[in-house]
Amino acid sequence: MTFDKRTTAADVVSRIKDGMTIGIGGWGPRRKPMTLVRELLRSPVKDLTIVAYGGPDVGMLLAAGKVKKVIYGFVSLDAIPLEPYFRKAREAGGFEVLELDEGMLQWGLKAAALRLPFLPTRVGLGTDVFVQGKFKTVTSPYDDGEVMLAMPAIPLDMALLHVHRADRIGNIQALGPDTYYDEWFAKAAKEVAVSAEEVVERMDHAYPEDVKANIFERCFVQHVVEAPLGAHPTSMPPSYGWDMKAFKAYGATAGEEGGWAKYMAETIGPDEAHYLAQMGGADAVSKLPLPIF
């Protein structure tokens, strides 16, 4: 029996329905599945709950009116500390939030991945995060009797991830030093869509030397989308860096009357070919230098 999980971004987004909970992998302005996010922006889907270590994905979806609730550890562009459209939407209100410590978000995804209702943790105790999130505690049944925060599971209807390589049966390779929690987004979700810089027939034949970069098993992946430069304007180390010029231009529109509508029409546009052309073309994007921290 053979399996072929290759599909298109449009087909993936057609499976996302109003009101779903969508986890978006990556980390701030790094490794975001922006080809999939832009396709979602072009769709009529709304009332989503977005779970993320947020970057431009969260800001853009808020600006486009797609979001009912955001569950997040942060929403940042790093060099621009607070994502501009997230800031604008947060100050205006109008959507629900669950603000979490970064570790709490990880623990919530892990609980969902393990099919548990919660996981105990010390993270968040004694903070306003505990109070504002209306969390509960659990007492250890052992001799220590320690009281810990009971971090509830964060199950996802779908996770969207971007990796360097994938094959037709769903094997992936995520390179670079900061893959962080994409594994837990994948395992916490009912359905996983992976976009990749490159899609090959068989990973074990094409890149056997990088087998350790397969950070989660193919059984968790249902959809594979080939999306070269699909993380732009976020970075995809070691392949290309973030596009700070593009981030600044995008951020500036948050302060303009009708700024989002203009950005959506002129920059995002009807398809990825249009978007990439606005960014200077594939050659320019592929040469973006990696940031140095």
PDB file of C-alpha atoms in Angstrom:
ATOM      1  CA  MET A   1       0.000   0.000   0.000  1.00  0.00           C
ATOM      2  CA  THR A   2       1.300   3.475  -0.862  1.00  0.00           C
ATOM      3  CA  PHE A   3       0.382   6.811   0.624  1.00  0.00           C
ATOM      4  CA  ASP A   4       0.675  10.226  -0.930  1.00  0.00           C
ATOM      5  CA  LYS A   5      -0.055  13.118   1.436  1.00  0.00           C
ATOM      6  CA  ARG A   6       0.919  15.873  -0.988  1.00  0.00           C
ATOM      7  CA  THR A   7      -1.685  18.570  -1.476  1.00  0.00           C
ATOM      8  CA  THR A   8      -2.053  22.347  -1.897  1.00  0.00           C
ATOM      9  CA  ALA A   9      -2.347  25.219   0.543  1.00  0.00           C
ATOM     10  CA  ALA A  10      -5.852  25.896  -0.756  1.00  0.00           C
ATOM     11  CA  ASP A  11      -6.902  22.309  -0.054  1.00  0.00           C
ATOM     12  CA  VAL A  12      -5.528  22.546   3.497  1.00  0.00           C
ATOM     13  CA  VAL A  13      -7.389  25.783   4.198  1.00  0.00           C
ATOM     14  CA  SER A  14     -10.604  24.316   2.771  1.00  0.00           C
ATOM     15  CA  ARG A  15     -10.531  21.875   5.712  1.00  0.00           C
ATOM     16  CA  ILE A  16     -10.473  24.699   8.267  1.00  0.00           C
ATOM     17  CA  LYS A  17     -13.970  25.635   9.409  1.00  0.00           C
ATOM     18  CA  ASP A  18     -15.341  28.573  11.382  1.00  0.00           C
ATOM     19  CA  GLY A  19     -14.741  28.216  15.117  1.00  0.00           C
ATOM     20  CA  MET A  20     -11.876  25.713  14.942  1.00  0.00           C
ATOM     21  CA  THR A  21      -8.839  25.806  17.231  1.00  0.00           C
ATOM     22  CA  ILE A  22      -5.707  26.147  15.102  1.00  0.00           C
ATOM     23  CA  GLY A  23      -2.159  25.759  16.411  1.00  0.00           C
ATOM     24  CA  ILE A  24       0.550  27.561  14.456  1.00  0.00           C
ATOM     25  CA  GLY A  25       4.118  26.350  14.908  1.00  0.00           C
ATOM     26  CA  GLY A  26       7.283  28.389  14.791  1.00  0.00           C
ATOM     27  CA  TRP A  27       8.539  30.951  17.265  1.00  0.00           C
ATOM     28  CA  GLY A  28       7.795  34.675  16.936  1.00  0.00           C
ATOM     29  CA  PRO A  29       9.403  35.754  13.660  1.00  0.00           C
ATOM     30  CA  ARG A  30      10.984  32.345  12.972  1.00  0.00           C
ATOM     31  CA  ARG A  31       9.810  29.326  10.994  1.00  0.00           C
ATOM     32  CA  LYS A  32       6.203  30.394  10.661  1.00  0.00           C
ATOM     33  CA  PRO A  33       4.069  28.591   8.019  1.00  0.00           C
ATOM     34  CA  MET A  34       3.321  31.871   6.299  1.00  0.00           C
ATOM     35  CA  THR A  35       2.264  30.388   2.945  1.00  0.00           C
ATOM     36  CA  LEU A  36      -0.505  28.553   4.809  1.00  0.00           C
ATOM     37  CA  VAL A  37      -1.311  31.633   6.901  1.00  0.00           C
ATOM     38  CA  ARG A  38      -1.616  33.807   3.791  1.00  0.00           C
ATOM     39  CA  GLU A  39      -3.936  31.253   2.213  1.00  0.00           C
ATOM     40  CA  LEU A  40      -6.023  31.396   5.377  1.00  0.00           C
ATOM     41  CA  LEU A  41      -6.074  35.198   5.123  1.00  0.00           C
ATOM     42  CA  ARG A  42      -7.513  34.876   1.604  1.00  0.00           C
ATOM     43  CA  SER A  43     -10.295  32.578   2.816  1.00  0.00           C
ATOM     44  CA  PRO A  44     -13.698  33.427   4.357  1.00  0.00           C
ATOM     45  CA  VAL A  45     -12.945  31.458   7.563  1.00  0.00           C
ATOM     46  CA  LYS A  46     -13.603  33.300  10.844  1.00  0.00           C
ATOM     47  CA  ASP A  47     -14.056  32.906  14.613  1.00  0.00           C
ATOM     48  CA  LEU A  48     -10.853  30.908  15.032  1.00  0.00           C
ATOM     49  CA  THR A  49      -9.026  30.217  18.258  1.00  0.00           C
ATOM     50  CA  ILE A  50      -5.315  30.607  17.507  1.00  0.00           C
ATOM     51  CA  VAL A  51      -2.683  28.913  19.679  1.00  0.00           C
ATOM     52  CA  ALA A  52       0.874  30.118  19.107  1.00  0.00           C
ATOM     53  CA  TYR A  53       4.183  31.448  20.224  1.00  0.00           C
ATOM     54  CA  GLY A  54       3.024  34.310  18.098  1.00  0.00           C
ATOM     55  CA  GLY A  55       4.577  36.442  15.397  1.00  0.00           C
ATOM     56  CA  PRO A  56       3.134  37.982  12.222  1.00  0.00           C
ATOM     57  CA  ASP A  57       0.795  35.017  11.902  1.00  0.00           C
ATOM     58  CA  VAL A  58      -1.236  36.156  14.903  1.00  0.00           C
ATOM     59  CA  GLY A  59      -1.131  39.847  14.010  1.00  0.00           C
ATOM     60  CA  MET A  60      -2.250  39.302  10.423  1.00  0.00           C
ATOM     61  CA  LEU A  61      -5.088  36.953  11.349  1.00  0.00           C
ATOM     62  CA  LEU A  62      -6.330  39.467  13.917  1.00  0.00           C
ATOM     63  CA  ALA A  63      -6.126  42.307  11.398  1.00  0.00           C
ATOM     64  CA  ALA A  64      -8.125  40.250   8.915  1.00  0.00           C
ATOM     65  CA  GLY A  65     -10.907  39.602  11.435  1.00  0.00           C
ATOM     66  CA  LYS A  66     -10.370  35.831  11.513  1.00  0.00           C
ATOM     67  CA  VAL A  67      -9.886  35.419  15.259  1.00  0.00           C
ATOM     68  CA  LYS A  68     -12.212  34.931  18.206  1.00  0.00           C
ATOM     69  CA  LYS A  69      -9.548  34.014  20.786  1.00  0.00           C
ATOM     70  CA  VAL A  70      -5.755  33.864  21.073  1.00  0.00           C
ATOM     71  CA  ILE A  71      -3.900  31.528  23.431  1.00  0.00           C
ATOM     72  CA  TYR A  72      -0.295  32.648  23.482  1.00  0.00           C
ATOM     73  CA  GLY A  73       3.005  32.835  25.305  1.00  0.00           C
ATOM     74  CA  PHE A  74       3.989  36.025  23.457  1.00  0.00           C
ATOM     75  CA  VAL A  75       3.310  37.794  20.151  1.00  0.00           C
ATOM     76  CA  SER A  76       6.525  39.428  18.966  1.00  0.00           C
ATOM     77  CA  LEU A  77       8.730  40.190  15.981  1.00  0.00           C
ATOM     78  CA  ASP A  78      11.829  40.130  18.231  1.00  0.00           C
ATOM     79  CA  ALA A  79      13.468  43.342  16.984  1.00  0.00           C
ATOM     80  CA  ILE A  80       9.952  44.839  17.063  1.00  0.00           C
ATOM     81  CA  PRO A  81       9.090  43.674  20.597  1.00  0.00           C
ATOM     82  CA  LEU A  82       5.290  43.700  20.305  1.00  0.00           C
ATOM     83  CA  GLU A  83       3.707  42.653  17.004  1.00  0.00           C
ATOM     84  CA  PRO A  84       2.054  45.861  15.671  1.00  0.00           C
ATOM     85  CA  TYR A  85      -1.359  44.519  14.662  1.00  0.00           C
ATOM     86  CA  PHE A  86      -1.554  42.389  17.796  1.00  0.00           C
ATOM     87  CA  ARG A  87      -0.877  45.520  19.852  1.00  0.00           C
ATOM     88  CA  LYS A  88      -3.558  47.425  17.957  1.00  0.00           C
ATOM     89  CA  ALA A  89      -6.136  44.645  18.366  1.00  0.00           C
ATOM     90  CA  ARG A  90      -5.257  44.066  22.035  1.00  0.00           C
ATOM     91  CA  GLU A  91      -5.640  47.739  22.879  1.00  0.00           C
ATOM     92  CA  ALA A  92      -8.989  47.867  21.070  1.00  0.00           C
ATOM     93  CA  GLY A  93     -10.280  44.667  22.685  1.00  0.00           C
ATOM     94  CA  GLY A  94     -12.910  42.676  20.876  1.00  0.00           C
ATOM     95  CA  PHE A  95     -11.314  39.251  21.128  1.00  0.00           C
ATOM     96  CA  GLU A  96     -10.668  36.805  23.956  1.00  0.00           C
ATOM     97  CA  VAL A  97      -7.204  36.056  25.269  1.00  0.00           C
ATOM     98  CA  LEU A  98      -5.516  33.466  27.422  1.00  0.00           C
ATOM     99  CA  GLU A  99      -2.086  34.817  28.289  1.00  0.00           C
ATOM    100  CA  LEU A 100       0.342  32.110  29.353  1.00  0.00           C
ATOM    101  CA  ASP A 101       3.905  31.763  30.467  1.00  0.00           C
ATOM    102  CA  GLU A 102       5.873  30.095  27.650  1.00  0.00           C
ATOM    103  CA  GLY A 103       6.301  26.958  29.743  1.00  0.00           C
ATOM    104  CA  MET A 104       2.595  26.770  30.529  1.00  0.00           C
ATOM    105  CA  LEU A 105       1.760  26.800  26.823  1.00  0.00           C
ATOM    106  CA  GLN A 106       4.238  23.987  26.247  1.00  0.00           C
ATOM    107  CA  TRP A 107       2.708  22.007  29.112  1.00  0.00           C
ATOM    108  CA  GLY A 108      -0.819  22.522  27.760  1.00  0.00           C
ATOM    109  CA  LEU A 109       0.218  21.164  24.364  1.00  0.00           C
ATOM    110  CA  LYS A 110       2.013  18.233  25.995  1.00  0.00           C
ATOM    111  CA  ALA A 111      -1.066  17.375  28.034  1.00  0.00           C
ATOM    112  CA  ALA A 112      -3.146  17.321  24.853  1.00  0.00           C
ATOM    113  CA  ALA A 113      -0.486  15.234  23.097  1.00  0.00           C
ATOM    114  CA  LEU A 114      -0.580  12.713  25.943  1.00  0.00           C
ATOM    115  CA  ARG A 115      -4.412  12.761  25.919  1.00  0.00           C
ATOM    116  CA  LEU A 116      -4.427  13.930  29.541  1.00  0.00           C
ATOM    117  CA  PRO A 117      -6.804  16.543  30.991  1.00  0.00           C
ATOM    118  CA  PHE A 118      -3.926  18.481  32.595  1.00  0.00           C
ATOM    119  CA  LEU A 119      -0.309  18.328  33.695  1.00  0.00           C
ATOM    120  CA  PRO A 120       0.997  19.608  37.048  1.00  0.00           C
ATOM    121  CA  THR A 121       3.616  22.355  37.029  1.00  0.00           C
ATOM    122  CA  ARG A 122       5.163  24.976  39.283  1.00  0.00           C
ATOM    123  CA  VAL A 123       5.157  27.475  36.427  1.00  0.00           C
ATOM    124  CA  GLY A 124       2.675  30.313  36.901  1.00  0.00           C
ATOM    125  CA  LEU A 125       2.192  29.950  40.645  1.00  0.00           C
ATOM    126  CA  GLY A 126       2.169  33.246  42.501  1.00  0.00           C
ATOM    127  CA  THR A 127       1.630  35.321  39.358  1.00  0.00           C
ATOM    128  CA  ASP A 128      -1.206  37.277  37.782  1.00  0.00           C
ATOM    129  CA  VAL A 129      -1.113  34.739  34.944  1.00  0.00           C
ATOM    130  CA  PHE A 130      -2.581  32.265  37.427  1.00  0.00           C
ATOM    131  CA  VAL A 131      -5.256  34.731  38.535  1.00  0.00           C
ATOM    132  CA  GLN A 132      -6.243  36.076  35.112  1.00  0.00           C
ATOM    133  CA  GLY A 133      -6.360  32.608  33.585  1.00  0.00           C
ATOM    134  CA  LYS A 134      -8.547  31.309  36.423  1.00  0.00           C
ATOM    135  CA  PHE A 135      -6.326  28.282  36.819  1.00  0.00           C
ATOM    136  CA  LYS A 136      -6.728  25.648  39.492  1.00  0.00           C
ATOM    137  CA  THR A 137      -4.238  23.776  41.649  1.00  0.00           C
ATOM    138  CA  VAL A 138      -3.673  20.097  42.363  1.00  0.00           C
ATOM    139  CA  THR A 139      -2.046  18.580  45.441  1.00  0.00           C
ATOM    140  CA  SER A 140       0.517  15.814  45.114  1.00  0.00           C
ATOM    141  CA  PRO A 141      -0.880  12.546  46.520  1.00  0.00           C
ATOM    142  CA  TYR A 142       2.560  11.586  47.789  1.00  0.00           C
ATOM    143  CA  ASP A 143       4.308  12.453  51.054  1.00  0.00           C
ATOM    144  CA  ASP A 144       5.553  15.808  49.766  1.00  0.00           C
ATOM    145  CA  GLY A 145       1.971  17.141  49.436  1.00  0.00           C
ATOM    146  CA  GLU A 146       3.172  19.862  47.069  1.00  0.00           C
ATOM    147  CA  VAL A 147       0.525  22.161  45.598  1.00  0.00           C
ATOM    148  CA  MET A 148       1.024  22.764  41.881  1.00  0.00           C
ATOM    149  CA  LEU A 149      -0.784  24.527  39.075  1.00  0.00           C
ATOM    150  CA  ALA A 150      -2.920  22.144  37.016  1.00  0.00           C
ATOM    151  CA  MET A 151      -2.243  23.264  33.446  1.00  0.00           C
ATOM    152  CA  PRO A 152      -5.224  22.168  31.311  1.00  0.00           C
ATOM    153  CA  ALA A 153      -4.669  20.466  27.979  1.00  0.00           C
ATOM    154  CA  ILE A 154      -4.833  22.612  24.823  1.00  0.00           C
ATOM    155  CA  PRO A 155      -6.183  20.260  22.146  1.00  0.00           C
ATOM    156  CA  LEU A 156      -6.021  21.488  18.555  1.00  0.00           C
ATOM    157  CA  ASP A 157      -8.312  20.808  15.624  1.00  0.00           C
ATOM    158  CA  MET A 158      -5.415  21.429  13.246  1.00  0.00           C
ATOM    159  CA  ALA A 159      -1.748  22.370  13.470  1.00  0.00           C
ATOM    160  CA  LEU A 160       0.041  24.331  10.736  1.00  0.00           C
ATOM    161  CA  LEU A 161       3.826  23.888  10.602  1.00  0.00           C
ATOM    162  CA  HIS A 162       6.677  24.815   8.264  1.00  0.00           C
ATOM    163  CA  VAL A 163       9.763  22.641   7.880  1.00  0.00           C
ATOM    164  CA  HIS A 164      12.749  22.392   5.590  1.00  0.00           C
ATOM    165  CA  ARG A 165      11.916  19.077   3.980  1.00  0.00           C
ATOM    166  CA  ALA A 166       9.071  16.613   3.734  1.00  0.00           C
ATOM    167  CA  ASP A 167       8.281  13.600   1.618  1.00  0.00           C
ATOM    168  CA  ARG A 168       5.086  12.291   0.091  1.00  0.00           C
ATOM    169  CA  ILE A 169       4.311   9.991   3.046  1.00  0.00           C
ATOM    170  CA  GLY A 170       4.744  12.677   5.699  1.00  0.00           C
ATOM    171  CA  ASN A 171       8.301  12.278   6.951  1.00  0.00           C
ATOM    172  CA  ILE A 172       9.785  15.675   7.776  1.00  0.00           C
ATOM    173  CA  GLN A 173      13.143  17.226   8.575  1.00  0.00           C
ATOM    174  CA  ALA A 174      13.336  20.456  10.560  1.00  0.00           C
ATOM    175  CA  LEU A 175      16.841  21.915  10.560  1.00  0.00           C
ATOM    176  CA  GLY A 176      18.329  24.792  12.525  1.00  0.00           C
ATOM    177  CA  PRO A 177      18.951  25.375  16.233  1.00  0.00           C
ATOM    178  CA  ASP A 178      15.474  26.432  17.373  1.00  0.00           C
ATOM    179  CA  THR A 179      12.764  23.975  16.343  1.00  0.00           C
ATOM    180  CA  TYR A 180      11.421  24.279  19.901  1.00  0.00           C
ATOM    181  CA  TYR A 181       7.836  23.034  20.340  1.00  0.00           C
ATOM    182  CA  ASP A 182       6.637  22.105  16.850  1.00  0.00           C
ATOM    183  CA  GLU A 183       6.620  18.455  17.939  1.00  0.00           C
ATOM    184  CA  TRP A 184       3.985  19.213  20.571  1.00  0.00           C
ATOM    185  CA  PHE A 185       1.817  21.232  18.213  1.00  0.00           C
ATOM    186  CA  ALA A 186       1.816  18.221  15.880  1.00  0.00           C
ATOM    187  CA  LYS A 187       1.001  15.700  18.591  1.00  0.00           C
ATOM    188  CA  ALA A 188      -1.694  17.875  20.214  1.00  0.00           C
ATOM    189  CA  ALA A 189      -3.679  18.179  16.956  1.00  0.00           C
ATOM    190  CA  LYS A 190      -6.346  16.032  15.347  1.00  0.00           C
ATOM    191  CA  GLU A 191      -4.937  16.964  11.952  1.00  0.00           C
ATOM    192  CA  VAL A 192      -1.543  18.322  10.873  1.00  0.00           C
ATOM    193  CA  ALA A 193      -0.621  20.237   7.726  1.00  0.00           C
ATOM    194  CA  VAL A 194       3.070  20.680   7.030  1.00  0.00           C
ATOM    195  CA  SER A 195       4.430  23.087   4.454  1.00  0.00           C
ATOM    196  CA  ALA A 196       8.023  22.507   3.386  1.00  0.00           C
ATOM    197  CA  GLU A 197      10.764  24.284   1.528  1.00  0.00           C
ATOM    198  CA  GLU A 198      11.294  21.072  -0.441  1.00  0.00           C
ATOM    199  CA  VAL A 199       9.193  17.935  -0.938  1.00  0.00           C
ATOM    200  CA  VAL A 200      10.945  14.747  -2.049  1.00  0.00           C
ATOM    201  CA  GLU A 201       9.713  11.269  -2.908  1.00  0.00           C
ATOM    202  CA  ARG A 202      11.482   9.464  -0.072  1.00  0.00           C
ATOM    203  CA  MET A 203      13.328  11.212   2.749  1.00  0.00           C
ATOM    204  CA  ASP A 204      15.403   8.142   3.615  1.00  0.00           C
ATOM    205  CA  HIS A 205      16.733   8.111   0.059  1.00  0.00           C
ATOM    206  CA  ALA A 206      17.175  11.857  -0.433  1.00  0.00           C
ATOM    207  CA  TYR A 207      18.618  12.964   2.932  1.00  0.00           C
ATOM    208  CA  PRO A 208      19.575   9.934   5.057  1.00  0.00           C
ATOM    209  CA  GLU A 209      22.333  11.899   6.779  1.00  0.00           C
ATOM    210  CA  ASP A 210      19.795  14.208   8.466  1.00  0.00           C
ATOM    211  CA  VAL A 211      17.558  11.525   9.948  1.00  0.00           C
ATOM    212  CA  LYS A 212      17.823  13.120  13.418  1.00  0.00           C
ATOM    213  CA  ALA A 213      16.052  16.212  12.069  1.00  0.00           C
ATOM    214  CA  ASN A 214      12.814  14.190  11.866  1.00  0.00           C
ATOM    215  CA  ILE A 215      11.338  15.641  15.070  1.00  0.00           C
ATOM    216  CA  PHE A 216       7.981  13.850  14.921  1.00  0.00           C
ATOM    217  CA  GLU A 217       6.707  10.737  13.212  1.00  0.00           C
ATOM    218  CA  ARG A 218       4.900  10.731   9.876  1.00  0.00           C
ATOM    219  CA  CYS A 219       1.800   9.197  11.464  1.00  0.00           C
ATOM    220  CA  PHE A 220       1.012  12.657  12.854  1.00  0.00           C
ATOM    221  CA  VAL A 221       1.063  14.304   9.404  1.00  0.00           C
ATOM    222  CA  GLN A 222      -1.973  14.222   7.118  1.00  0.00           C
ATOM    223  CA  HIS A 223      -1.114  16.953   4.584  1.00  0.00           C
ATOM    224  CA  VAL A 224       2.160  17.980   2.902  1.00  0.00           C
ATOM    225  CA  VAL A 225       2.401  21.218   0.915  1.00  0.00           C
ATOM    226  CA  GLU A 226       5.471  22.227  -1.070  1.00  0.00           C
ATOM    227  CA  ALA A 227       6.096  25.897  -0.288  1.00  0.00           C
ATOM    228  CA  PRO A 228       9.583  27.187  -1.192  1.00  0.00           C
ATOM    229  CA  LEU A 229      10.393  30.309   0.859  1.00  0.00           C
ATOM    230  CA  GLY A 230       7.127  29.631   2.680  1.00  0.00           C
ATOM    231  CA  ALA A 231       8.297  31.076   5.989  1.00  0.00           C
ATOM    232  CA  HIS A 232       8.915  34.594   4.600  1.00  0.00           C
ATOM    233  CA  PRO A 233       8.929  37.221   6.053  1.00  0.00           C
ATOM    234  CA  THR A 234       9.952  35.124   9.063  1.00  0.00           C
ATOM    235  CA  SER A 235      13.319  33.386   9.099  1.00  0.00           C
ATOM    236  CA  MET A 236      14.081  29.787   8.187  1.00  0.00           C
ATOM    237  CA  PRO A 237      17.535  29.046   9.572  1.00  0.00           C
ATOM    238  CA  PRO A 238      19.878  27.910   8.170  1.00  0.00           C
ATOM    239  CA  SER A 239      18.308  28.641   4.763  1.00  0.00           C
ATOM    240  CA  TYR A 240      17.389  32.338   4.992  1.00  0.00           C
ATOM    241  CA  GLY A 241      16.880  35.084   7.539  1.00  0.00           C
ATOM    242  CA  TRP A 242      13.921  37.225   8.437  1.00  0.00           C
ATOM    243  CA  ASP A 243      13.005  40.227   6.293  1.00  0.00           C
ATOM    244  CA  MET A 244      13.154  43.168   8.687  1.00  0.00           C
ATOM    245  CA  LYS A 245      12.486  45.641   5.884  1.00  0.00           C
ATOM    246  CA  ALA A 246       9.251  43.797   5.127  1.00  0.00           C
ATOM    247  CA  PHE A 247       8.353  43.660   8.829  1.00  0.00           C
ATOM    248  CA  LYS A 248       8.828  47.410   9.201  1.00  0.00           C
ATOM    249  CA  ALA A 249       6.726  48.171   6.127  1.00  0.00           C
ATOM    250  CA  TYR A 250       4.008  45.834   7.399  1.00  0.00           C
ATOM    251  CA  GLY A 251       4.164  47.330  10.885  1.00  0.00           C
ATOM    252  CA  ALA A 252       3.858  50.852   9.542  1.00  0.00           C
ATOM    253  CA  THR A 253       0.502  50.034   7.977  1.00  0.00           C
ATOM    254  CA  ALA A 254      -0.937  49.357  11.435  1.00  0.00           C
ATOM    255  CA  GLY A 255      -0.814  53.107  12.055  1.00  0.00           C
ATOM    256  CA  GLU A 256      -2.461  54.070   8.771  1.00  0.00           C
ATOM    257  CA  GLU A 257      -6.128  54.540   8.036  1.00  0.00           C
ATOM    258  CA  GLY A 258      -7.158  51.521   5.973  1.00  0.00           C
ATOM    259  CA  GLY A 259      -3.647  50.160   6.330  1.00  0.00           C
ATOM    260  CA  TRP A 260      -4.590  46.508   6.585  1.00  0.00           C
ATOM    261  CA  ALA A 261      -6.907  46.545   3.566  1.00  0.00           C
ATOM    262  CA  LYS A 262      -4.136  48.147   1.521  1.00  0.00           C
ATOM    263  CA  TYR A 263      -1.532  45.637   2.752  1.00  0.00           C
ATOM    264  CA  MET A 264      -3.863  42.751   2.029  1.00  0.00           C
ATOM    265  CA  ALA A 265      -4.621  43.921  -1.498  1.00  0.00           C
ATOM    266  CA  GLU A 266      -1.188  45.124  -2.531  1.00  0.00           C
ATOM    267  CA  THR A 267       1.172  42.808  -0.674  1.00  0.00           C
ATOM    268  CA  ILE A 268      -0.622  39.567   0.216  1.00  0.00           C
ATOM    269  CA  GLY A 269      -2.617  39.681  -3.005  1.00  0.00           C
ATOM    270  CA  PRO A 270      -4.445  36.825  -4.734  1.00  0.00           C
ATOM    271  CA  ASP A 271      -1.691  34.185  -4.592  1.00  0.00           C
ATOM    272  CA  GLU A 272       1.877  33.394  -3.565  1.00  0.00           C
ATOM    273  CA  ALA A 273       3.325  34.369  -6.932  1.00  0.00           C
ATOM    274  CA  HIS A 274       1.991  37.902  -6.428  1.00  0.00           C
ATOM    275  CA  TYR A 275       3.278  38.025  -2.854  1.00  0.00           C
ATOM    276  CA  LEU A 276       6.768  36.832  -3.759  1.00  0.00           C
ATOM    277  CA  ALA A 277       6.975  39.366  -6.591  1.00  0.00           C
ATOM    278  CA  GLN A 278       6.174  42.159  -4.118  1.00  0.00           C
ATOM    279  CA  MET A 279       9.037  40.931  -1.918  1.00  0.00           C
ATOM    280  CA  GLY A 280      11.601  41.219  -4.712  1.00  0.00           C
ATOM    281  CA  GLY A 281      11.410  37.684  -6.056  1.00  0.00           C
ATOM    282  CA  ALA A 282      12.703  34.302  -4.972  1.00  0.00           C
ATOM    283  CA  ASP A 283      16.367  35.150  -5.442  1.00  0.00           C
ATOM    284  CA  ALA A 284      16.175  38.168  -3.137  1.00  0.00           C
ATOM    285  CA  VAL A 285      14.293  36.284  -0.418  1.00  0.00           C
ATOM    286  CA  SER A 286      16.625  33.287  -0.524  1.00  0.00           C
ATOM    287  CA  LYS A 287      19.611  35.591   0.105  1.00  0.00           C
ATOM    288  CA  LEU A 288      18.240  37.263   3.228  1.00  0.00           C
ATOM    289  CA  PRO A 289      20.999  37.088   5.864  1.00  0.00           C
ATOM    290  CA  LEU A 290      20.422  35.198   9.090  1.00  0.00           C
ATOM    291  CA  PRO A 291      20.053  37.441  12.166  1.00  0.00           C
ATOM    292  CA  ILE A 292      22.834  37.313  14.735  1.00  0.00           C
ATOM    293  CA  PHE A 293      21.755  37.206  18.372  1.00  0.00           C
TER     294      PHE A 293
END
